Amino acid sequence: MSSSSHLFFSDVISTANQHNLKMSGFHKKSWAPNRRFGNSDEEHYFGPDDRVPRNNGAFQFRLGNRPRVSFKTERQSKSKNALLACLDDDVQMAASCNNNSRQVVLREFNSQRGRVSPSPMRGFRGGKMANKIRINLPGDRCYKIVIPYGHKYDKEYILNNLLSYMAPETFVPIMYKVGRNEANFFVDDDKEAMALSNCHQKITTTDGFKLQVKIFQLLLPYCEIDSKLKDRLKQVMSKRYVNETNALDLSKFHRDPDLADDYFCSLSRPILLKTVLDIASEHIPNLEALNLDGTRLHMLERLNVLSKKFSKLKILYIGDNWVKDIKQIDHIKDLKLEELKLTGNPVCNKYKTRQSEYISDVRRRFPKLLRLDGMELPKPILFDVADDGNKLPPSRRMFVANAKAQEIASQFLQQYFLIFDSENRQPLLDAYDEHASFSMTVSYTHNSNKLSGYLMENRNLYRVNDTNKRQKLLKQGRLSLVSFISEMPQTMHYMNTFTMDISLVTEVMMLITVTGLFKELDKKDQLLRHFNRTFIIVPEGTGYCIRNEQLHIGNPTAAQTKNLNTQMTSQEVSSPTQQAASSSSSTTPLKQPVPPQLSEAVKQQMTATLSQQTNMNIEWSLKCLEEVQWNYNNALAAFQEFFKRGQIPSEAFKK
C-alpha cells in the first residue's frame, strides 16, 4: 500500500476519534481464498463486524489481543436485542396528550403531486397501510416513514416499540429527524416497509394513545456532495478497508450507522458512486477486492471506470442488487476478475435451471474467472497473450531460421523482382522449372471493381466449383506461365514494404512467402496493390528455380497506404523506383547487396535488364553495375540521379 494511503487513513482515523469512534486496528488474516468467517456464504477478506454497543447506544470496536474493524457483508440491521441493550427499560413520556389532540391528523406534505412530492402508497386509506407493498423498489426511490406526534417521544422509545412489535423483523432507520409535529425516517427495504405498515395503530404508548405509522414512497432525499460529506465518506471507508487483504467493503453502504443518521448515501446515485470511487482510487489505487453487495445498483454502466481506476482489481461482489440483464456485466468485462459475485440479482433467476449456461455466459466476459457466487470453477483453458509470461514474440519483417537459406532466398528474389518490374519479363523463363505450376487468386471487397482486370483469372476454389475451369485457370509449364505473367500490368514493387518468411528448408526444396505493395504503372491512375506470393524453389544446376507459385492480389489497407506514404515522405523520394533503391539493406530483408561472386550468366542477365530499363547500351550498363559492385538497385538509383542532373553522356545511349 502506498504511503499516501497510510497518510489518508491515519488522518481519517484521527477524525473518527473526534466523532467518538474508536478503531483498534485491522484484521490479521491472510488472503487465502478458502478461509471464511461468520456466515459461510461470505468471504473473509471483507472481515466480520466486531462492533459492540455501548451503554449509551453508540457503537464501539472491540479491543483486545485481536483488534478488528467492522465490515458487514450481511444485511446491516439492528436487532431487537441490540436496540434494547442501548435503551432503559422504562421510558417516560416527554409530554402528555389529551383526547382532543388525539383526533388531529397533521400533514406537512405538499398537496400538489409534483415529481418530488411524497405520495402515500397505493391502498393507503384513512391512515391504514395496504396489505401489498410494491416490490423491487426502483433504485431512485425509497420509503419515508412518518410518525405523527412522534416529536413527543424519544427516538429510542419509538424505535424500540416498533422493533418489539414487528419482531423478528428488524429495520435500519435512515436520517431519523424530528419535525414540529412528527418524527420521520427512511427505509429502503420492501420487507421492512411492510413490517412497519403492520405496526400502524397497533402500539399503545404509555399515555394511552395509538402510535400511527404512515408510509410514503418517494424519490431519494437530496444529498449534497460537499467537503463535510467527503470527510464523512473517508471516515466510513477507512474503517471498511482491510489493509492485509487490500479489500474495501462498501456493502449496504447507505445503511452504515456512521452515515445513516445524517445522510442517505445510496450508491445507486451516479454522483455518489463516482465520489466514493474517486476517493478510493486516490488513496488505494492498488485495490484488489471490492464489495458492492446490496448497494441498490441496477445499471452497471457507471462501473466501467473500475478497470481504469483499479488495474489490480481481481475480486468484485455486486450481489443482492437489481441487475436484470446479463449484458450489464459487459460494462465491466475489461476487468481481469478471478472472482465475481452476482447472486441475489434478478438476472440469476433467469438461469435457475440453466446453471451451465449461466457459467458460460459469465465466463465469456471473464475468461480468467475462478470463482462465481462462491462456487469454484474449473481452471480456464485459454491463451492469454496479455500475461507477461505468455507474450507472443514481437513481429519481424523477416523470419528465417537458416542463415544460408536467407542468403539464397534474398539473392534469388531480388533478381526475380528486378526482372518482373522490367519492360521485358521473358528472362523469367530461366527462373521457373520446366514443369512449374502457377495460380492466382483475388480478394473480393467493396472495391473489388478495381481488381476487375484480374477477376477472369481468379482461381478461388471457394468460388470456382467447375473442375474443368479450375484446371484451365491453373497455369502449367514455364512457357504458359511466363506468357501469362508477361501479359500482366507493368509494375513497380516497393521492396521496403516486403516481408519474407522461410517456413520450410530441406535439401531438395525451400518454401518462401513474400508480401508487400506494388503499383501498376501502365494504368492512368496507377493503382496501389497488395500481394502475397508463395514460392517453392528447388535446386537446379548451380542455382535454384521455382517449382510452384501461388499469387494473391488485393487492395492495401488504409494503414499500409499510410505507412508507405510516410516512408516516401521521410526518404524524400519522387518515384517508387528511387524509394526502392534508397532503402537500406538493414531494414529490407530482400535488399541485401548481391555478393560479387556472381556467375557470368547472372551478370549478363542483370546487365541486359538494366540496359532495357534505362535505355543505355550494354557497355555503359556494365560499367554502371561494376561501379556499384553489382548491386542492381544502387545502379538503377545512380542512373536516375545522374540522368536527372543531365550528367550522363549521349554516347551511353548509342547502340
XYZ file of C-alpha atoms in Angstrom:
655
model
C 0.000 0.000 0.000
C 1.319 3.433 -0.914
C 2.494 5.965 1.640
C -0.310 8.297 0.588
C -2.808 5.609 1.545
C -1.337 5.304 5.033
C -1.441 9.055 5.446
C -5.045 9.177 4.301
C -6.216 6.542 6.735
C -4.257 7.941 9.637
C -5.933 11.316 9.085
C -9.348 9.754 8.845
C -8.856 7.680 11.981
C -7.924 10.845 13.810
C -11.173 12.391 12.576
C -13.039 9.298 13.683
C -11.702 9.680 17.196
C -13.136 13.166 17.259
C -16.504 11.632 16.473
C -16.240 9.246 19.418
C -15.356 6.381 17.081
C -12.743 4.006 18.457
C -10.734 1.958 15.995
C -8.267 -0.601 17.186
C -6.627 -1.904 14.012
C -7.084 -4.146 11.052
C -7.681 -7.832 10.510
C -4.674 -10.068 10.834
C -5.894 -12.560 8.262
C -4.327 -13.907 5.107
C -5.761 -13.679 1.618
C -6.252 -17.451 1.400
C -9.475 -17.937 -0.605
C -10.708 -20.909 1.440
C -10.938 -19.109 4.787
C -14.384 -17.979 5.936
C -15.940 -16.101 8.790
C -19.427 -15.730 10.173
C -21.907 -16.729 7.538
C -20.380 -19.401 5.345
C -21.561 -17.604 2.239
C -19.343 -14.569 2.862
C -15.628 -14.176 2.237
C -13.019 -13.459 4.889
C -11.261 -10.624 3.104
C -14.099 -8.228 3.808
C -13.996 -9.152 7.517
C -16.734 -9.537 10.189
C -18.493 -6.840 12.190
C -16.898 -6.763 15.647
C -18.656 -3.673 16.852
C -20.440 -3.974 20.194
C -22.986 -1.472 21.525
C -22.002 0.949 24.212
C -24.264 1.619 27.132
C -25.248 4.929 25.613
C -26.424 3.358 22.354
C -23.411 4.254 20.176
C -21.168 1.606 18.642
C -17.592 0.935 19.527
C -14.991 -1.519 18.240
C -13.802 -4.499 20.245
C -10.438 -4.059 21.922
C -8.109 -6.841 22.909
C -5.499 -9.181 21.527
C -7.284 -9.460 18.192
C -8.161 -5.916 17.089
C -10.764 -5.831 14.371
C -12.569 -3.418 12.105
C -16.236 -3.599 11.177
C -17.006 -4.900 7.682
C -20.586 -6.111 7.337
C -21.439 -8.236 4.336
C -24.826 -9.362 5.623
C -27.821 -7.048 5.931
C -26.655 -4.291 8.229
C -29.619 -4.166 10.614
C -30.001 -3.601 14.302
C -31.656 -6.493 16.025
C -34.276 -6.076 18.708
C -31.847 -7.106 21.408
C -29.167 -4.714 20.135
C -31.529 -1.792 20.392
C -32.875 -2.897 23.784
C -29.347 -3.039 25.114
C -28.970 0.619 24.282
C -32.218 1.689 25.992
C -33.581 1.794 29.511
C -36.462 -0.495 30.356
C -38.772 2.290 31.481
C -39.165 5.247 29.143
C -41.263 8.157 30.389
C -43.399 10.287 28.131
C -41.784 13.513 27.066
C -45.156 15.281 27.277
C -48.752 14.420 27.935
C -51.555 14.438 25.383
C -55.269 14.898 25.670
C -58.071 13.328 23.758
C -58.651 16.437 21.704
C -55.181 16.491 20.202
C -55.529 12.799 19.567
C -58.136 13.422 16.889
C -55.928 15.779 14.861
C -54.086 14.382 11.825
C -51.270 16.670 10.664
C -49.897 16.614 7.127
C -46.792 18.605 6.294
C -46.540 17.418 2.690
C -47.220 19.473 -0.402
C -50.759 18.888 -1.583
C -49.678 19.181 -5.212
C -48.478 15.932 -6.693
C -45.156 17.082 -8.080
C -42.351 14.761 -9.101
C -40.555 15.059 -5.769
C -43.596 15.406 -3.561
C -44.168 12.407 -1.292
C -47.246 10.410 -2.137
C -48.985 7.821 0.029
C -48.641 4.276 -1.175
C -51.445 2.822 -3.229
C -54.065 1.264 -0.966
C -53.210 3.518 1.978
C -56.561 4.918 3.058
C -57.608 6.614 6.240
C -54.140 6.255 7.691
C -54.020 2.491 7.076
C -51.406 0.655 5.047
C -52.432 -1.654 2.218
C -51.586 -5.343 2.535
C -49.389 -5.273 -0.563
C -46.286 -3.108 -0.901
C -44.570 -2.553 -4.208
C -41.640 -4.924 -4.525
C -38.434 -4.333 -6.460
C -38.390 -0.688 -5.493
C -36.676 1.399 -8.202
C -33.130 2.484 -7.445
C -34.094 6.170 -7.256
C -36.930 5.647 -4.742
C -37.317 4.712 -1.095
C -39.926 4.648 1.700
C -40.460 7.528 4.065
C -41.898 6.519 7.447
C -43.855 9.280 9.176
C -44.857 9.057 12.863
C -47.468 11.771 13.597
C -46.853 13.356 17.007
C -43.549 11.493 17.118
C -41.890 14.668 18.333
C -43.401 13.970 21.766
C -41.395 10.782 22.230
C -37.715 9.982 22.363
C -36.150 8.410 19.276
C -35.154 5.319 21.255
C -38.673 4.931 22.607
C -40.265 4.926 19.125
C -37.680 2.633 17.549
C -37.767 0.244 20.499
C -41.548 -0.107 20.370
C -41.566 -0.615 16.602
C -38.879 -3.279 16.833
C -40.686 -5.001 19.691
C -43.949 -5.256 17.779
C -42.500 -6.293 14.375
C -40.065 -8.862 15.822
C -38.416 -10.959 14.493
C -38.287 -8.484 11.574
C -35.884 -5.573 12.005
C -35.167 -2.368 10.165
C -32.475 0.278 9.827
C -33.765 3.853 10.210
C -32.034 6.267 7.844
C -31.945 10.016 8.548
C -34.181 9.995 11.633
C -35.494 13.537 12.046
C -37.926 15.215 14.438
C -40.136 17.920 12.995
C -42.597 20.305 14.603
C -45.386 17.777 14.912
C -43.897 14.483 13.804
C -40.871 12.217 13.569
C -39.799 10.620 10.298
C -37.086 8.441 8.829
C -36.383 6.414 5.683
C -36.082 2.723 4.910
C -35.042 1.167 1.618
C -36.306 -2.385 2.012
C -39.744 -3.674 0.948
C -39.999 -6.183 3.786
C -39.079 -3.571 6.333
C -41.724 -1.210 4.953
C -44.352 -3.958 5.071
C -43.474 -4.853 8.648
C -43.642 -1.199 9.670
C -47.010 -0.773 7.971
C -48.394 -3.554 10.157
C -47.475 -1.511 13.240
C -49.983 1.229 12.384
C -52.197 1.885 15.446
C -51.093 -1.430 16.969
C -48.782 0.041 19.603
C -50.219 1.790 22.638
C -47.965 4.444 24.111
C -47.558 4.991 27.847
C -50.019 7.863 27.685
C -52.704 5.643 26.144
C -52.504 6.758 22.517
C -52.165 4.525 19.451
C -48.903 5.042 17.586
C -49.597 5.970 13.976
C -47.240 4.803 11.207
C -47.690 6.358 7.788
C -45.624 5.285 4.809
C -44.899 7.179 1.604
C -42.972 6.151 -1.475
C -40.862 8.958 -2.928
C -37.573 9.843 -4.553
C -34.349 9.500 -2.640
C -33.644 12.535 -0.473
C -31.161 15.000 -1.899
C -27.570 14.526 -0.770
C -25.217 17.449 -1.411
C -21.618 16.493 -2.138
C -19.596 18.926 -0.038
C -16.371 18.778 1.934
C -18.218 17.745 5.081
C -19.792 14.745 3.392
C -16.499 13.772 1.748
C -14.782 13.753 5.125
C -17.545 11.534 6.491
C -17.206 9.198 3.479
C -13.461 8.903 4.027
C -14.055 8.130 7.691
C -16.506 5.335 6.910
C -14.400 3.932 4.074
C -11.302 3.852 6.246
C -12.938 1.530 8.776
C -14.241 -0.655 5.945
C -10.811 -1.141 4.390
C -8.734 -4.234 5.208
C -5.091 -3.417 4.727
C -3.808 -7.005 4.888
C -6.041 -8.195 2.049
C -6.257 -4.880 0.193
C -10.070 -5.132 0.235
C -12.723 -2.429 0.517
C -16.196 -3.368 1.775
C -18.914 -0.974 0.576
C -21.797 -3.428 1.026
C -25.042 -1.756 2.154
C -23.029 1.425 2.336
C -26.055 3.698 2.782
C -27.095 1.742 5.918
C -23.802 2.269 7.741
C -24.642 3.756 11.170
C -21.942 6.396 10.771
C -23.741 7.685 7.660
C -27.394 6.779 8.141
C -28.030 9.283 10.927
C -27.390 12.273 8.653
C -27.240 11.091 5.032
C -28.913 8.703 2.616
C -25.768 7.815 0.646
C -27.184 5.390 -1.893
C -24.531 4.318 -4.395
C -27.276 3.892 -6.981
C -26.922 7.635 -7.453
C -24.158 8.180 -10.065
C -22.701 11.268 -8.387
C -22.299 9.449 -5.057
C -20.845 6.353 -6.687
C -18.349 8.491 -8.603
C -17.358 10.365 -5.449
C -16.754 7.160 -3.491
C -14.750 5.532 -6.310
C -12.687 8.683 -6.773
C -11.774 8.690 -3.087
C -10.831 5.015 -3.228
C -8.726 5.388 -6.396
C -6.895 8.364 -4.939
C -5.836 6.613 -1.744
C -5.898 2.886 -2.588
C -5.250 2.594 -6.357
C -3.872 -0.934 -5.875
C -7.207 -2.227 -4.581
C -7.651 -5.959 -5.203
C -11.138 -6.689 -3.802
C -14.287 -4.552 -3.823
C -17.642 -5.426 -2.238
C -20.706 -3.598 -3.622
C -23.330 -6.030 -2.338
C -26.711 -4.506 -1.504
C -25.922 -1.036 -2.812
C -29.172 -0.700 -4.853
C -27.321 -0.922 -8.192
C -29.493 -1.725 -11.189
C -27.285 -0.364 -14.004
C -23.575 -1.203 -14.129
C -22.608 1.374 -16.721
C -21.073 3.633 -14.066
C -18.731 0.812 -13.037
C -16.915 0.869 -16.379
C -14.299 3.109 -14.737
C -13.149 0.302 -12.433
C -10.659 -1.077 -14.951
C -9.045 2.357 -15.276
C -9.065 3.263 -11.602
C -8.108 -0.155 -10.177
C -5.863 -2.068 -12.565
C -5.192 -4.805 -9.979
C -8.821 -5.463 -9.050
C -9.495 -9.199 -9.245
C -12.424 -9.752 -6.832
C -15.767 -7.983 -7.224
C -19.017 -8.502 -5.325
C -22.171 -6.966 -6.821
C -24.715 -9.371 -5.324
C -28.113 -8.506 -3.795
C -28.665 -5.670 -6.243
C -31.232 -5.206 -9.041
C -29.271 -6.205 -12.123
C -31.759 -7.789 -14.530
C -29.785 -8.379 -17.736
C -26.588 -10.398 -18.130
C -25.442 -7.875 -20.739
C -24.990 -5.350 -17.950
C -21.723 -7.020 -16.966
C -20.347 -6.083 -20.383
C -19.623 -2.701 -18.821
C -17.027 -4.293 -16.528
C -15.681 -7.030 -18.801
C -12.333 -5.237 -19.109
C -11.579 -6.244 -15.514
C -9.289 -9.256 -15.116
C -11.504 -10.816 -12.461
C -10.726 -14.067 -10.698
C -13.847 -13.968 -8.509
C -17.297 -12.472 -9.098
C -20.480 -12.495 -7.054
C -23.823 -11.916 -8.791
C -26.181 -13.956 -6.647
C -29.199 -12.093 -5.344
C -29.768 -10.186 -8.591
C -32.886 -10.784 -10.718
C -30.675 -11.891 -13.594
C -29.716 -15.020 -11.644
C -33.365 -16.126 -11.519
C -33.311 -16.482 -15.311
C -30.635 -19.182 -15.010
C -32.159 -21.280 -12.226
C -32.459 -24.325 -14.487
C -29.540 -23.419 -16.751
C -26.546 -23.312 -14.460
C -24.024 -24.354 -17.106
C -25.292 -21.665 -19.454
C -25.002 -19.113 -16.639
C -21.373 -20.032 -16.027
C -20.677 -19.956 -19.755
C -22.249 -16.514 -20.237
C -20.292 -15.055 -17.336
C -17.000 -16.698 -18.248
C -17.331 -15.468 -21.797
C -16.862 -11.997 -20.334
C -14.250 -13.016 -17.757
C -12.103 -15.852 -19.180
C -9.819 -15.976 -16.109
C -12.660 -16.325 -13.577
C -12.028 -18.987 -10.924
C -14.979 -18.422 -8.529
C -18.564 -17.419 -9.273
C -21.093 -16.816 -6.494
C -18.823 -18.638 -4.057
C -18.560 -21.695 -6.317
C -15.218 -22.969 -7.542
C -14.997 -23.122 -11.342
C -12.798 -25.438 -13.402
C -9.476 -23.896 -14.241
C -9.847 -22.000 -17.529
C -8.053 -23.150 -20.649
C -7.010 -20.084 -22.585
C -4.199 -18.388 -24.401
C -3.738 -15.109 -22.619
C -1.285 -13.023 -24.607
C -1.652 -10.196 -22.098
C 0.228 -12.019 -19.338
C 3.875 -11.114 -19.032
C 4.929 -14.751 -19.128
C 2.905 -15.608 -22.232
C 3.572 -12.742 -24.609
C 3.963 -13.515 -28.273
C 7.355 -12.627 -29.709
C 7.489 -9.266 -31.498
C 6.627 -9.287 -35.177
C 9.514 -9.325 -37.630
C 9.662 -8.420 -41.280
C 11.741 -11.498 -41.955
C 11.535 -14.885 -40.273
C 14.361 -17.202 -41.266
C 15.834 -19.917 -39.092
C 18.613 -20.813 -41.519
C 21.168 -18.117 -42.367
C 22.252 -19.902 -45.534
C 18.644 -20.142 -46.688
C 18.220 -16.423 -46.060
C 21.191 -15.589 -48.277
C 19.944 -17.795 -51.099
C 16.337 -16.599 -50.908
C 17.274 -12.907 -50.700
C 19.530 -13.075 -53.713
C 17.077 -15.165 -55.722
C 14.036 -12.958 -55.025
C 15.937 -9.726 -55.591
C 16.841 -10.818 -59.089
C 13.312 -12.138 -59.675
C 11.518 -8.871 -58.834
C 14.034 -6.749 -60.756
C 13.205 -8.689 -63.895
C 9.477 -8.769 -63.067
C 9.429 -4.941 -62.857
C 11.324 -4.521 -66.132
C 9.693 -3.988 -69.537
C 10.700 -7.489 -70.655
C 9.737 -10.425 -68.421
C 10.915 -13.118 -70.811
C 14.169 -13.674 -68.840
C 11.956 -15.149 -66.109
C 11.882 -18.327 -68.197
C 15.156 -19.209 -66.509
C 13.580 -18.634 -63.076
C 10.919 -21.369 -63.454
C 11.200 -25.124 -63.681
C 10.135 -26.684 -66.946
C 7.062 -28.225 -65.263
C 6.284 -25.328 -62.922
C 2.721 -24.547 -61.819
C 1.176 -21.144 -61.144
C -2.214 -19.939 -59.867
C -3.641 -16.555 -58.917
C -6.415 -15.501 -56.521
C -8.015 -12.116 -55.923
C -9.662 -10.602 -52.847
C -13.356 -9.777 -53.036
C -14.040 -6.466 -51.297
C -16.328 -3.456 -51.707
C -13.741 -2.051 -54.086
C -13.294 -5.305 -55.994
C -14.278 -3.495 -59.220
C -10.791 -2.008 -59.194
C -9.472 -5.565 -59.448
C -11.701 -6.401 -62.378
C -8.695 -6.913 -64.642
C -7.652 -9.897 -62.548
C -11.044 -11.446 -61.838
C -11.177 -13.509 -65.015
C -8.099 -15.417 -63.863
C -9.172 -15.742 -60.226
C -8.754 -19.373 -59.122
C -10.502 -19.100 -55.753
C -11.524 -22.685 -55.023
C -14.430 -21.498 -52.856
C -15.928 -19.706 -55.847
C -14.800 -21.853 -58.761
C -16.596 -25.172 -58.475
C -16.290 -26.337 -62.055
C -13.453 -28.870 -62.339
C -12.634 -28.016 -65.943
C -12.435 -24.300 -65.156
C -10.196 -24.989 -62.199
C -7.851 -26.936 -64.453
C -7.874 -24.191 -67.073
C -7.018 -21.482 -64.543
C -4.005 -23.464 -63.321
C -1.002 -22.415 -65.417
C 1.362 -25.348 -66.019
C 4.706 -25.298 -67.774
C 7.088 -22.361 -67.790
C 6.195 -21.222 -71.301
C 2.486 -20.900 -70.470
C 3.309 -19.429 -67.089
C 5.734 -16.715 -68.270
C 3.420 -15.871 -71.151
C 0.638 -15.186 -68.636
C 2.942 -13.140 -66.403
C 4.113 -11.053 -69.366
C 0.525 -10.006 -70.076
C 0.024 -8.714 -66.529
C 0.206 -4.921 -65.999
C 3.587 -3.234 -65.784
C 4.552 -2.990 -62.099
C 6.936 -1.405 -59.648
C 7.325 -3.205 -56.337
C 8.116 -1.281 -53.145
C 10.789 -3.543 -51.715
C 10.948 -1.645 -48.430
C 7.416 -2.929 -47.752
C 8.384 -6.567 -48.248
C 8.158 -9.231 -45.586
C 9.649 -12.694 -46.025
C 9.084 -15.964 -44.203
C 11.000 -19.135 -44.965
C 8.883 -21.721 -43.213
C 10.448 -24.865 -44.673
C 14.030 -25.633 -45.695
C 15.231 -29.047 -46.821
C 17.955 -30.294 -49.115
C 15.535 -30.613 -52.013
C 13.185 -27.634 -51.578
C 12.542 -24.307 -49.876
C 9.136 -22.732 -49.073
C 9.177 -18.907 -49.206
C 6.313 -16.471 -48.564
C 6.723 -12.835 -49.594
C 4.222 -9.988 -49.038
C 4.384 -6.319 -49.945
C 2.998 -3.494 -52.072
C 3.342 -2.701 -55.769
C 1.967 -0.110 -58.167
C 0.552 -0.687 -61.648
C 2.459 1.670 -63.939
C 0.690 1.185 -67.262
C -2.671 2.433 -65.986
C -3.723 6.043 -65.840
C -4.494 6.070 -62.133
C -1.523 3.793 -61.226
C -3.372 1.816 -58.578
C -1.601 0.566 -55.470
C -1.919 -3.173 -54.779
C -1.041 -5.585 -52.012
C 0.358 -9.007 -52.895
C 1.161 -12.301 -51.231
C 3.357 -14.722 -53.178
C 4.303 -18.204 -52.046
C 7.212 -19.854 -53.859
C 8.504 -23.395 -53.721
C 12.038 -23.291 -55.098
C 14.214 -26.313 -55.815
C 17.913 -26.725 -56.697
C 18.630 -26.605 -60.425
C 22.203 -26.961 -61.661
C 24.298 -24.411 -59.799
C 21.283 -22.307 -58.793
C 17.572 -22.523 -57.947
C 14.326 -22.334 -59.852
C 10.617 -22.034 -58.980
C 8.665 -25.287 -58.983
C 5.349 -23.878 -57.769
C 3.964 -20.371 -57.187
C 0.702 -19.013 -55.796
C -0.028 -15.292 -56.185
C -2.744 -13.425 -54.284
C -3.617 -9.810 -55.156
C -5.777 -7.434 -53.152
C -6.172 -3.804 -52.172
C -3.921 -2.412 -49.416
C -5.382 -1.399 -46.088
C -5.519 2.229 -45.025
C -2.717 1.596 -42.530
C -0.461 0.078 -45.211
C -1.051 3.015 -47.529
C -0.362 5.489 -44.736
C 2.885 3.750 -43.772
C 4.065 3.754 -47.359
C 3.329 7.473 -47.764
C 5.156 8.188 -44.517
C 8.220 6.276 -45.688
C 8.231 8.048 -49.037
C 7.963 11.448 -47.361
C 10.704 10.739 -44.846
C 13.086 9.496 -47.527
C 12.231 12.406 -49.868
C 11.889 10.298 -52.977
C 9.998 11.223 -56.084
C 9.290 7.790 -57.549
C 8.739 4.208 -56.406
C 11.945 3.163 -58.119
C 14.044 5.684 -56.226
C 12.411 4.734 -52.932
C 13.151 1.071 -53.524
C 16.721 1.887 -54.419
C 17.360 4.165 -51.457
C 16.079 1.773 -48.787
C 18.915 0.315 -46.750
C 19.707 -3.348 -46.516
C 19.339 -3.225 -42.739
C 15.606 -2.553 -42.989
C 14.772 -4.603 -46.079
C 15.328 -8.356 -45.876
C 15.354 -8.739 -49.653
C 17.631 -5.751 -50.238
C 20.872 -7.348 -49.214
C 23.761 -6.436 -51.559
C 24.377 -9.065 -54.173
C 27.749 -10.645 -53.391
C 30.454 -10.220 -56.025
C 30.737 -13.977 -56.538
C 28.080 -14.000 -59.252
C 28.123 -16.244 -62.223
C 28.773 -14.727 -65.618
C 25.273 -15.719 -66.706
C 23.702 -13.766 -63.861
C 25.891 -10.729 -64.583
C 24.911 -10.806 -68.242
C 21.251 -11.060 -67.302
C 21.496 -8.090 -64.886
C 23.345 -6.042 -67.498
C 20.703 -6.763 -70.123
C 17.892 -5.910 -67.686
C 19.499 -2.591 -66.718
C 20.032 -1.757 -70.379
C 16.372 -2.416 -71.150
C 15.153 -0.400 -68.185
C 17.444 2.634 -68.650
C 17.828 2.527 -72.470
C 21.615 2.646 -72.011
C 23.755 0.412 -74.139
C 25.315 -2.759 -72.823
C 28.747 -1.189 -72.324
C 27.519 1.641 -70.096
C 25.116 -0.653 -68.253
C 28.009 -2.991 -67.468
C 30.125 -0.059 -66.330
C 27.361 1.192 -64.051
C 26.917 -2.202 -62.398
C 30.638 -2.687 -61.877
C 30.984 0.670 -60.144
C 28.319 -0.275 -57.550
C 29.704 -3.812 -57.101
C 26.830 -5.427 -58.938
C 24.078 -4.052 -56.690
C 21.295 -3.593 -59.205
C 19.177 -1.222 -57.133
C 22.120 1.049 -56.457
C 22.958 1.035 -60.144
C 19.421 1.994 -61.084
C 19.323 4.732 -58.442
C 22.660 6.119 -59.635
C 21.433 6.221 -63.214
C 18.273 8.090 -62.309
C 20.168 10.611 -60.175
C 22.767 11.417 -62.856
C 20.160 11.384 -65.619
C 18.125 13.931 -63.651
C 21.213 16.152 -63.405
C 21.969 15.700 -67.130
C 25.402 14.248 -66.402
C 25.104 11.058 -68.467
C 26.882 11.497 -71.835
C 24.981 10.910 -75.044
C 27.248 8.037 -76.093
C 25.781 5.978 -73.237
C 22.553 5.698 -75.244
C 24.154 4.818 -78.582
C 23.559 1.190 -79.510
